[in-house]
Short mmCIF file of C-alpha atoms in Angstrom, two decimals:
data_model
loop_
_atom_site.label_atom_id
_atom_site.label_comp_id
_atom_site.label_asym_id
_atom_site.label_seq_id
_atom_site.Cartn_x
_atom_site.Cartn_y
_atom_site.Cartn_z
CA MET A 26 -23.50 -27.17 -33.69
CA ILE A 27 -22.74 -23.51 -32.74
CA GLY A 28 -20.23 -24.21 -30.16
CA PRO A 29 -16.88 -24.68 -32.47
CA VAL A 30 -18.23 -21.36 -34.54
CA ILE A 31 -17.68 -19.29 -31.32
CA ASP A 32 -14.72 -21.20 -30.40
CA ILE A 33 -13.09 -20.26 -33.75
CA LEU A 34 -14.48 -16.80 -33.70
CA LEU A 35 -12.84 -16.19 -30.17
CA LEU A 36 -9.80 -17.83 -30.94
CA SER A 37 -9.43 -15.85 -34.05
CA PHE A 38 -9.71 -12.50 -31.85
CA MET A 39 -7.32 -13.73 -29.76
CA ILE A 40 -4.90 -14.28 -32.31
CA VAL A 41 -5.66 -10.45 -33.83
CA ILE A 42 -4.98 -9.34 -30.01
CA ALA A 43 -1.51 -11.22 -29.51
CA LEU A 44 -0.33 -9.69 -32.91
CA ALA A 45 -1.35 -6.22 -32.02
CA VAL A 46 0.57 -6.99 -28.70
CA VAL A 47 3.70 -7.83 -30.94
CA ARG A 48 3.56 -4.23 -32.47
CA MET A 49 2.50 -1.99 -29.78
CA ARG A 50 4.67 0.37 -27.99
CA ASP A 51 2.57 1.86 -25.60
CA LEU A 52 2.69 -0.31 -22.39
CA PHE A 53 -0.53 0.83 -21.10
CA GLY A 54 -2.07 -0.70 -24.04
CA VAL A 55 -0.13 -3.59 -23.98
CA ALA A 56 -1.65 -4.47 -20.43
CA MET A 57 -5.07 -3.80 -21.73
CA LEU A 58 -4.89 -5.99 -24.67
CA VAL A 59 -3.48 -8.98 -22.25
CA SER A 60 -6.30 -8.11 -20.17
CA LEU A 61 -8.91 -8.68 -23.14
CA PHE A 62 -6.89 -11.74 -23.99
CA SER A 63 -7.43 -13.35 -20.63
CA LEU A 64 -11.22 -12.20 -21.00
CA LEU A 65 -11.61 -13.77 -24.68
CA CYS A 66 -9.80 -17.24 -23.08
CA ALA A 67 -12.41 -17.44 -20.46
CA GLY A 68 -14.75 -17.36 -23.17
CA VAL A 69 -13.08 -20.19 -24.90
CA PHE A 70 -13.10 -22.07 -21.62
CA THR A 71 -16.94 -21.73 -21.31
CA VAL A 72 -17.04 -23.09 -24.73
CA MET A 73 -14.99 -26.22 -24.03
CA ASP A 74 -17.51 -26.70 -20.65
CA ALA A 75 -14.76 -25.84 -18.04
CA ALA A 76 -17.14 -23.18 -16.18
CA ASP A 77 -14.69 -23.38 -13.16
CA VAL A 78 -11.67 -22.43 -14.86
CA ALA A 79 -13.54 -19.55 -16.79
CA PHE A 80 -14.37 -18.22 -13.73
CA THR A 81 -11.16 -18.43 -12.42
CA GLU A 82 -9.46 -16.65 -15.54
CA ALA A 83 -11.97 -14.07 -15.66
CA ALA A 84 -11.42 -12.83 -12.00
CA VAL A 85 -7.63 -13.69 -11.91
CA GLY A 86 -5.95 -12.95 -15.62
CA ALA A 87 -8.36 -10.21 -16.47
CA GLY A 88 -8.89 -8.39 -13.30
CA ILE A 89 -6.20 -8.98 -10.89
CA SER A 90 -2.80 -9.41 -12.93
CA THR A 91 -3.98 -6.21 -15.11
CA ILE A 92 -4.02 -4.06 -12.14
CA LEU A 93 -0.66 -5.38 -10.90
CA MET A 94 0.82 -4.69 -14.41
CA LEU A 95 -0.71 -1.03 -14.58
CA ALA A 96 1.00 -0.44 -10.82
CA THR A 97 4.04 -1.82 -12.18
CA LEU A 98 3.90 0.61 -15.46
CA THR A 99 3.14 3.65 -12.75
CA ARG A 100 6.74 2.86 -11.47
CA THR A 101 8.64 2.36 -14.54
CA ALA A 102 8.33 3.44 -18.07
CA ARG A 103 5.04 4.00 -19.85
CA ARG A 104 6.34 3.41 -23.16
CA GLU A 105 9.06 0.83 -24.53
CA ARG A 106 11.74 2.36 -26.41
CA ARG A 107 12.03 2.20 -30.21
CA ARG A 108 14.80 -0.30 -31.50
CA ALA A 109 16.71 -0.20 -34.49
CA SER A 110 15.19 -3.03 -36.28
CA GLY A 111 11.36 -4.24 -36.64
CA VAL A 112 11.91 -7.59 -36.85
CA SER A 113 14.70 -9.54 -35.33
CA ILE A 114 15.52 -12.98 -37.39
CA LEU A 115 17.13 -14.77 -34.90
CA PRO A 116 14.33 -14.92 -32.37
CA LEU A 117 11.72 -15.48 -35.26
CA THR A 118 13.59 -18.56 -36.56
CA VAL A 119 13.94 -20.06 -33.06
CA VAL A 120 10.22 -19.50 -32.90
CA CYS A 121 9.27 -20.87 -36.15
CA ILE A 122 11.38 -23.93 -35.47
CA THR A 123 9.66 -24.65 -32.00
CA GLY A 124 6.39 -23.79 -33.34
CA ALA A 125 6.98 -26.26 -36.37
CA LEU A 126 8.10 -29.34 -33.60
CA LEU A 127 4.82 -28.55 -31.28
CA VAL A 128 2.30 -28.76 -34.55
CA PHE A 129 4.23 -31.86 -35.77
CA GLY A 130 3.83 -33.27 -32.07
CA THR A 131 0.30 -32.83 -32.33
CA SER A 132 -0.48 -34.63 -35.68
CA ASP A 133 -0.76 -38.05 -34.03
CA LEU A 134 -3.00 -36.34 -31.12
CA PRO A 135 -6.70 -37.92 -30.56
CA ARG A 136 -8.95 -35.59 -32.57
CA LEU A 137 -10.51 -32.50 -30.51
CA GLY A 138 -13.30 -34.18 -28.46
CA ASP A 139 -12.78 -37.71 -29.06
CA PRO A 140 -14.30 -39.79 -26.29
CA ASP A 141 -11.92 -42.67 -26.75
CA ALA A 142 -8.90 -40.70 -26.02
CA PRO A 143 -6.41 -41.95 -23.45
CA ILE A 144 -6.96 -38.85 -21.25
CA HIS A 145 -10.23 -39.96 -20.78
CA LYS A 146 -9.89 -43.41 -19.81
CA HIS A 147 -7.88 -43.95 -16.67
CA VAL A 148 -8.74 -41.90 -12.89
CA ALA A 149 -10.80 -38.99 -14.94
CA ASP A 150 -13.69 -41.88 -15.66
CA ARG A 151 -13.49 -43.03 -11.78
CA TYR A 152 -13.69 -39.92 -10.52
CA LEU A 153 -16.82 -39.16 -12.41
CA GLN A 154 -18.53 -42.46 -11.65
CA ARG A 155 -17.76 -42.68 -8.20
CA SER A 156 -17.47 -39.53 -6.91
CA GLY A 157 -21.36 -38.91 -6.17
CA GLU A 158 -21.11 -41.71 -3.83
CA GLU A 159 -17.62 -41.04 -2.18
CA ILE A 160 -17.52 -37.52 -1.58
CA GLY A 161 -21.46 -36.62 -2.36
CA ILE A 162 -20.93 -33.04 -3.63
CA PRO A 163 -22.43 -32.47 -7.30
CA ASN A 164 -19.21 -30.50 -8.49
CA VAL A 165 -16.43 -32.95 -9.60
CA VAL A 166 -14.16 -30.04 -10.01
CA THR A 167 -14.27 -29.23 -6.54
CA SER A 168 -13.97 -32.83 -5.26
CA ILE A 169 -11.11 -33.73 -7.13
CA LEU A 170 -9.27 -30.27 -6.25
CA ALA A 171 -9.97 -30.63 -2.40
CA SER A 172 -10.35 -34.36 -1.73
CA TYR A 173 -8.53 -36.56 -4.12
CA ARG A 174 -5.92 -34.20 -4.98
CA GLY A 175 -5.95 -32.71 -1.55
CA TYR A 176 -1.92 -32.76 -1.53
CA ASP A 177 -1.78 -30.83 -5.13
CA THR A 178 -4.10 -28.14 -3.86
CA LEU A 179 -2.01 -27.92 -0.28
CA GLY A 180 1.38 -27.29 -2.53
CA GLU A 181 -0.65 -24.69 -4.48
CA THR A 182 -1.50 -22.63 -1.48
CA ALA A 183 1.86 -22.55 -0.19
CA VAL A 184 3.17 -21.52 -3.20
CA ILE A 185 0.83 -18.56 -3.41
CA PHE A 186 1.64 -17.98 0.30
CA THR A 187 5.48 -18.10 -0.77
CA ALA A 188 4.83 -15.49 -3.82
CA GLY A 189 3.43 -13.00 -1.36
CA ILE A 190 6.25 -13.71 1.20
CA ALA A 191 8.39 -13.24 -1.77
CA VAL A 192 6.82 -9.73 -3.42
CA ILE A 193 6.66 -8.34 0.45
CA ALA A 194 10.43 -8.97 0.71
CA LEU A 195 11.02 -7.51 -2.45
CA LEU A 196 8.80 -4.24 -2.17
CA GLY A 197 8.08 -3.94 1.39
CA LEU A 198 4.59 -3.11 2.82
CA ARG A 199 3.56 0.58 3.66
CA ARG A 200 2.70 0.86 7.19
CA ARG A 201 -0.38 2.55 8.68
CA ARG A 202 -0.53 5.92 8.69
CA PRO A 203 0.04 7.46 12.35
CA ARG A 204 -3.44 8.34 13.77
CA PRO A 205 -4.09 11.99 14.07
CA ALA A 206 -3.52 12.38 17.82
CA ARG A 207 -6.84 13.63 19.43
CA ARG A 208 -5.32 14.34 23.24
CA ARG A 209 -1.70 14.85 23.95
CA GLU A 210 -1.90 16.68 27.02
CA GLY A 211 0.60 15.03 29.63
CA ASN A 212 3.51 14.25 27.03
CA ASP A 213 6.35 16.16 28.04
CA ALA A 214 8.07 16.39 24.95
CA LEU A 215 5.27 17.94 23.11
CA GLY A 216 4.38 20.07 25.91
CA GLU A 217 4.56 23.68 24.07
CA THR A 218 2.63 22.67 21.44
CA THR A 219 0.19 20.87 23.52
CA VAL A 220 -0.77 24.10 25.28
CA VAL A 221 -1.02 26.33 22.08
CA SER A 222 -3.23 23.45 20.29
CA THR A 223 -5.66 23.14 23.30
CA ALA A 224 -5.56 26.88 23.52
CA ALA A 225 -6.21 27.23 19.70
CA VAL A 226 -9.02 24.42 19.63
CA ALA A 227 -10.78 25.06 22.55
CA ASP A 228 -12.68 28.24 22.28
CA GLU A 229 -14.08 28.20 26.16
CA PRO A 230 -12.54 30.17 28.57
CA VAL A 231 -9.17 28.73 29.81
CA GLN A 232 -9.78 29.66 33.38
CA GLY A 233 -12.43 26.57 33.51
CA ARG A 234 -9.43 24.24 33.79
CA PRO A 235 -6.40 26.02 34.67
CA GLU A 236 -4.35 22.54 35.65
CA LYS A 237 -4.38 21.29 32.26
CA GLY A 238 -2.36 24.16 30.83
CA GLY A 239 -0.11 24.53 33.81
CA ASP A 240 1.47 21.24 33.18
CA GLY A 241 3.41 22.20 30.22
CA MET B 24 -9.59 10.55 -7.07
CA LEU B 25 -11.79 13.34 -5.37
CA HIS B 26 -14.10 14.14 -8.31
CA HIS B 27 -15.49 10.75 -9.82
CA THR B 28 -18.86 11.22 -8.04
CA VAL B 29 -20.46 8.74 -10.27
CA LEU B 30 -17.67 5.99 -9.81
CA ARG B 31 -17.60 6.65 -5.97
CA VAL B 32 -21.50 6.17 -5.63
CA VAL B 33 -21.84 3.21 -7.98
CA SER B 34 -18.69 1.15 -6.48
CA LYS B 35 -20.32 2.29 -2.71
CA LEU B 36 -23.34 0.26 -4.04
CA LEU B 37 -21.61 -2.24 -5.54
CA ILE B 38 -18.85 -3.47 -3.23
CA PRO B 39 -20.88 -5.07 -0.57
CA VAL B 40 -22.68 -7.04 -3.39
CA ILE B 41 -19.15 -8.06 -4.90
CA MET B 42 -18.34 -9.55 -0.95
CA LEU B 43 -21.62 -11.02 -0.81
CA PHE B 44 -20.83 -12.83 -4.21
CA ALA B 45 -17.66 -13.94 -2.89
CA LEU B 46 -18.90 -15.62 0.08
CA TYR B 47 -21.47 -17.25 -2.04
CA VAL B 48 -18.89 -18.53 -4.32
CA GLN B 49 -16.93 -19.74 -1.45
CA PHE B 50 -19.76 -21.38 0.22
CA HIS B 51 -21.81 -22.59 -2.74
CA GLY B 52 -18.56 -24.22 -4.62
CA ASP B 53 -19.65 -27.73 -3.90
CA TYR B 54 -22.95 -27.36 -5.95
CA SER B 55 -21.85 -24.76 -8.53
CA PRO B 56 -18.76 -23.32 -10.22
CA GLY B 57 -16.56 -21.78 -7.77
CA GLY B 58 -14.55 -22.57 -4.56
CA GLY B 59 -11.89 -21.18 -2.42
CA PHE B 60 -9.61 -19.64 -5.33
CA GLN B 61 -12.34 -17.97 -7.30
CA ALA B 62 -14.05 -16.64 -4.09
CA GLY B 63 -10.43 -15.32 -2.37
CA VAL B 64 -9.86 -13.10 -5.75
CA ILE B 65 -13.17 -11.93 -6.01
CA PHE B 66 -13.10 -10.66 -2.31
CA ALA B 67 -9.93 -9.24 -2.83
CA ALA B 68 -11.50 -7.40 -6.06
CA ALA B 69 -14.05 -5.87 -4.08
CA ILE B 70 -11.35 -4.25 -1.69
CA ILE B 71 -9.14 -3.28 -4.52
CA LEU B 72 -12.00 -1.48 -5.84
CA TYR B 73 -12.08 0.44 -2.78
CA ALA B 74 -8.60 1.26 -2.53
CA LEU B 75 -8.51 2.35 -6.07
CA LEU B 76 -11.36 4.86 -5.46
CA PHE B 77 -10.74 6.09 -1.81
CA GLY B 78 -6.93 5.83 -1.57
CA LEU B 79 -4.66 3.07 0.23
CA ASP B 80 -4.51 5.07 3.57
CA ASN B 81 -7.98 4.59 3.86
CA THR B 82 -7.87 1.04 2.99
CA LEU B 83 -5.10 0.27 5.37
CA ASP B 84 -7.45 1.37 8.35
CA VAL B 85 -10.03 -0.98 7.51
CA LEU B 86 -7.93 -4.24 6.61
CA PRO B 87 -3.88 -3.02 8.15
CA SER B 88 -1.40 -5.21 6.22
CA GLY B 89 -0.30 -6.61 9.72
CA VAL B 90 -3.84 -8.40 9.86
CA LEU B 91 -3.62 -9.66 6.41
CA GLN B 92 0.00 -11.30 7.00
CA GLY B 93 -1.72 -13.43 9.84
CA THR B 94 -4.74 -14.19 7.93
CA ALA B 95 -2.61 -15.26 4.76
CA ALA B 96 -0.70 -18.19 7.01
CA LEU B 97 -3.86 -18.65 8.75
CA GLY B 98 -5.35 -20.25 5.79
CA VAL B 99 -2.34 -22.35 4.85
CA LEU B 100 -2.42 -23.38 8.85
CA LEU B 101 -6.26 -24.27 8.28
CA TYR B 102 -5.13 -26.50 5.66
CA ALA B 103 -2.64 -28.30 6.92
CA GLY B 104 -4.22 -28.18 10.19
CA VAL B 105 -7.11 -30.49 8.86
CA GLY B 106 -4.57 -32.79 7.46
CA ILE B 107 -2.79 -33.18 11.03
CA THR B 108 -6.11 -33.48 12.22
CA THR B 109 -6.81 -36.80 10.14
CA VAL B 110 -3.63 -38.21 11.10
CA LEU B 111 -4.57 -37.68 14.84
CA MET B 112 -7.80 -39.50 14.40
CA GLY B 113 -6.23 -42.54 12.91
CA GLY B 114 -6.15 -41.84 9.19
CA ASN B 115 -4.06 -40.66 6.53
CA PHE B 116 -2.91 -37.07 5.65
CA LEU B 117 -5.95 -35.46 4.37
CA ASP B 118 -8.47 -38.22 4.69
CA TYR B 119 -11.34 -36.73 5.39
CA ASN B 120 -13.55 -39.79 6.12
CA ARG B 121 -12.15 -39.71 9.81
CA LEU B 122 -13.90 -36.32 10.57
CA ALA B 123 -17.26 -37.63 11.02
CA ALA B 124 -19.31 -41.12 11.45
CA ASP B 125 -20.00 -41.69 7.71
CA GLY B 126 -17.89 -41.19 4.76
CA PRO B 127 -19.89 -38.30 2.93
CA THR B 128 -20.11 -36.41 5.80
CA GLY B 129 -16.73 -36.38 6.74
CA GLN B 130 -15.94 -35.40 3.27
CA HIS B 131 -18.31 -32.33 3.19
CA LEU B 132 -16.68 -31.08 6.33
CA GLY B 133 -13.15 -31.53 5.29
CA ILE B 134 -13.63 -29.80 2.23
CA PHE B 135 -15.39 -26.91 3.70
CA LEU B 136 -12.70 -26.23 6.04
CA VAL B 137 -10.09 -26.80 3.13
CA GLU B 138 -11.96 -24.46 0.59
CA LEU B 139 -12.00 -22.10 3.62
CA GLY B 140 -8.61 -21.94 4.27
CA VAL B 141 -7.85 -21.62 0.46
CA GLY B 142 -9.93 -18.63 0.35
CA ILE B 143 -8.56 -16.71 3.29
CA THR B 144 -4.90 -17.56 1.74
CA VAL B 145 -5.90 -16.38 -1.52
CA SER B 146 -7.69 -13.45 -0.59
CA SER B 147 -5.13 -12.08 2.02
CA VAL B 148 -1.96 -12.60 -0.36
CA MET B 149 -4.09 -10.83 -3.38
CA LEU B 150 -4.48 -8.01 -1.09
CA LEU B 151 -1.04 -8.12 0.15
CA LEU B 152 0.39 -7.96 -3.55
CA TYR B 153 -1.74 -4.82 -4.17
CA TYR B 154 -0.67 -3.32 -1.42
CA ALA B 155 3.01 -3.72 -1.72
CA PHE B 156 2.74 -2.75 -5.64
CA ALA B 157 0.29 0.30 -4.60
CA GLY B 158 2.28 1.32 -1.55
CA ARG B 159 5.67 1.71 -3.35
CA GLY B 160 6.23 5.48 -3.61
CA SER B 161 5.61 6.67 -7.32
CA ARG B 162 9.06 7.71 -8.95
CA PRO B 163 8.78 9.58 -12.04
CA MET C 23 -15.43 -30.10 -35.94
CA ARG C 24 -15.09 -31.52 -39.34
CA PHE C 25 -12.58 -29.80 -41.08
CA SER C 26 -9.12 -30.27 -39.22
CA GLN C 27 -10.04 -32.21 -36.20
CA LEU C 28 -6.79 -30.62 -34.27
CA TYR C 29 -7.47 -26.86 -35.10
CA ASN C 30 -7.70 -25.83 -31.22
CA TYR C 31 -4.24 -27.48 -30.69
CA GLU C 32 -2.88 -25.55 -33.68
CA ILE C 33 -4.46 -22.30 -32.58
CA ALA C 34 -3.35 -22.88 -29.32
CA ILE C 35 0.36 -23.40 -30.14
CA PHE C 36 0.14 -20.52 -32.62
CA LEU C 37 -0.73 -18.10 -29.78
CA SER C 38 1.81 -19.43 -27.25
CA MET C 39 4.43 -19.36 -30.06
CA ILE C 40 3.65 -15.26 -30.57
CA GLY C 41 3.91 -14.98 -26.69
CA PHE C 42 7.11 -16.77 -27.16
CA TYR C 43 8.52 -14.32 -29.98
CA VAL C 44 7.57 -11.37 -27.66
CA LEU C 45 9.21 -12.88 -24.85
CA VAL C 46 12.54 -13.63 -26.53
CA SER C 47 12.82 -10.49 -28.88
CA ARG C 48 11.69 -7.56 -27.26
CA GLY C 49 14.04 -5.79 -24.97
CA ASN C 50 11.50 -4.15 -22.44
CA LEU C 51 10.81 -6.43 -19.17
CA VAL C 52 7.18 -5.28 -18.51
CA LYS C 53 6.50 -6.40 -22.26
CA LYS C 54 8.42 -9.75 -21.73
CA VAL C 55 6.18 -10.41 -18.74
CA ALA C 56 3.14 -9.39 -21.22
CA GLY C 57 4.32 -12.22 -23.73
CA LEU C 58 4.84 -14.88 -21.21
CA SER C 59 1.55 -14.23 -19.63
CA MET C 60 0.04 -14.86 -23.22
CA PHE C 61 2.35 -17.85 -23.47
CA GLN C 62 0.94 -19.19 -19.97
CA THR C 63 -2.97 -18.85 -21.10
CA SER C 64 -2.30 -20.16 -24.37
CA VAL C 65 -0.88 -23.55 -22.68
CA PHE C 66 -4.23 -23.42 -20.59
CA ILE C 67 -6.12 -23.37 -23.64
CA LEU C 68 -4.27 -26.33 -25.01
CA TYR C 69 -4.94 -28.41 -21.65
CA ILE C 70 -8.52 -27.52 -21.60
CA SER C 71 -8.62 -28.47 -25.14
CA MET C 72 -7.55 -31.92 -24.20
CA GLY C 73 -10.62 -32.40 -21.48
CA VAL C 74 -13.36 -31.81 -24.24
CA VAL C 75 -15.39 -34.41 -24.78
CA GLN C 76 -17.90 -34.31 -27.77
CA ASP C 77 -21.47 -33.55 -26.73
CA GLY C 78 -20.10 -33.53 -22.98
CA THR C 79 -21.14 -30.84 -20.73
CA VAL C 80 -19.60 -28.80 -17.36
CA PRO C 81 -18.67 -31.38 -14.96
CA ILE C 82 -21.28 -31.22 -12.60
CA LEU C 83 -23.43 -33.91 -11.92
CA VAL C 84 -26.97 -33.88 -12.60
CA ASP C 85 -29.55 -36.54 -12.78
CA GLY C 86 -30.25 -37.46 -16.91
CA VAL C 87 -26.61 -36.32 -18.10
CA ARG C 88 -24.26 -38.88 -18.86
CA VAL C 89 -21.51 -37.37 -20.78
CA TYR C 90 -19.24 -35.09 -19.06
CA SER C 91 -16.00 -33.30 -20.17
CA ASN C 92 -12.98 -34.33 -18.14
CA PRO C 93 -12.50 -32.63 -14.83
CA LEU C 94 -9.01 -33.52 -14.37
CA PRO C 95 -7.19 -30.83 -16.55
CA HIS C 96 -9.93 -28.09 -15.19
CA VAL C 97 -8.59 -28.90 -11.63
CA LEU C 98 -5.03 -28.43 -12.79
CA ILE C 99 -5.46 -25.28 -14.56
CA LEU C 100 -7.67 -23.92 -12.18
CA THR C 101 -4.97 -24.04 -9.59
CA ALA C 102 -2.19 -23.15 -12.70
CA ILE C 103 -4.15 -19.72 -13.19
CA VAL C 104 -3.77 -18.67 -9.71
CA VAL C 105 -0.13 -19.83 -9.07
CA GLY C 106 0.76 -17.97 -12.78
CA VAL C 107 -0.46 -14.72 -11.10
CA ALA C 108 1.26 -15.16 -7.92
CA THR C 109 4.74 -16.00 -10.07
CA THR C 110 3.71 -12.77 -12.46
CA ALA C 111 3.49 -10.65 -9.32
CA VAL C 112 7.04 -11.85 -8.34
CA ALA C 113 8.34 -11.03 -11.73
CA LEU C 114 6.85 -7.51 -11.87
CA ALA C 115 8.19 -6.83 -8.31
CA LEU C 116 11.50 -7.59 -9.27
CA ILE C 117 11.25 -5.12 -12.31
CA ILE C 118 10.32 -2.57 -9.92
CA ARG C 119 13.12 -3.27 -8.19
CA ILE C 120 15.67 -3.57 -11.06
CA LYS C 121 14.00 -0.01 -12.02
CA GLU C 122 15.26 1.56 -9.19
CA ALA C 123 18.72 0.17 -9.30
CA TYR C 124 19.27 0.66 -12.88
CA ASP C 125 16.80 3.45 -13.55
CA THR C 126 15.87 1.50 -17.28
CA VAL C 127 13.91 -1.58 -17.85
CA GLU C 128 15.59 -2.02 -21.35
CA GLU C 129 17.59 -5.12 -21.42
CA ASP C 130 20.36 -3.95 -23.21
CA GLU C 131 20.90 -1.16 -21.31
CA ILE C 132 21.19 -2.99 -18.20
CA HIS C 133 23.73 -5.35 -19.87
CA GLU C 134 25.67 -2.09 -20.77
CA GLN C 135 25.31 -0.53 -17.22
CA ASP C 136 26.70 -4.05 -16.13
CA ARG C 137 29.42 -4.74 -18.74
CA SER C 138 28.02 -8.02 -19.00
CA PHE C 139 28.77 -8.40 -22.77
#
């Protein structure tokens, strides 16, 4: 089977990229590497038969979040400030302990791809068996997303909306630039400039329409 | 950004295709991978590509932020409105079977409307995020 | 798939721990968000790995196919990705405001200005 080979290849690329992110100080490079990390992750999702998720990850993780991070970098510092010591001991210890506990926790999980794993035995099986006749559309992910778990998705949509409001509240929105005013005659406050600009723009003889200039 | 002739020409050709692809992903999501979340992001990406090349001011002329604030709320309201409609028609909240005479037709209609709401909200919010980040004046 | 049976989970945990290390050890706030984003992506891999079924295919119903991978983790992660970018955007917006208020995005300099240590 070619699947696991591609899987391991992509995951090892991701490990290399993650280690490069730890060492790199140029934040522009960090943003690009995180984008590449997401793109490879989309490849891993494709290998693991999650086409919808891969699609979303490629569009969101590699696209939008990179643009947002780059936009942040133009407002803040381009480079990370150099610190005194390279490797800090306390965070490394905490991370190693957490990782060891998690690996210990995975040791009695069902093996990868086991068709008898508990996760495949409850509602998921029913969705796959019945959604064809109950919902009538082939993409099971869409039928679960929009119909069986519609409450979830409503909540997620509301979260996205709220996040949009939060960002607007924090940063504000730029208004549209004022349109270049084309005809300004009749405006008393700007009367002086109106006369000048009308005379400058219009090359035609002024006596053709004396009443317009006379207003100002 | 005035000198990238190749980028501007290529992106002018690509942006309509990206938008068309977003609509395909939105409305064909029942049969192939896709749906409101992906379509919204792809649609927003097309407009962001335009904004990156032609400037935020030109983009604001096409899609003012006030309109986007309205549509962002409209998507959530459309989603919740489908739920309220099913309640008024005698079913549970988001029980699409009530929307039509037989179950699968109602489900089709409900999923279509709900995914449309998701797509509208996601694309509007992603664009608003970009506007907020890009519109903040650059500080050295 | 023979040699460990669990390698995907272990690699995902390793990746998430690298992200966690960046999150706790680096002082630059933008880099912290990058680490958090990597942590998040690795957790997605862990979830999707659990949905894999051997010899299964993409969960789109087709005649003649019997084995599909589990669609439930796909749904959960699909929405989590989009919500993740929305929350990341809030974090980045806060960083921009911090930069404007303190004129730095390094954590220790912020603490120094606040005299919080």
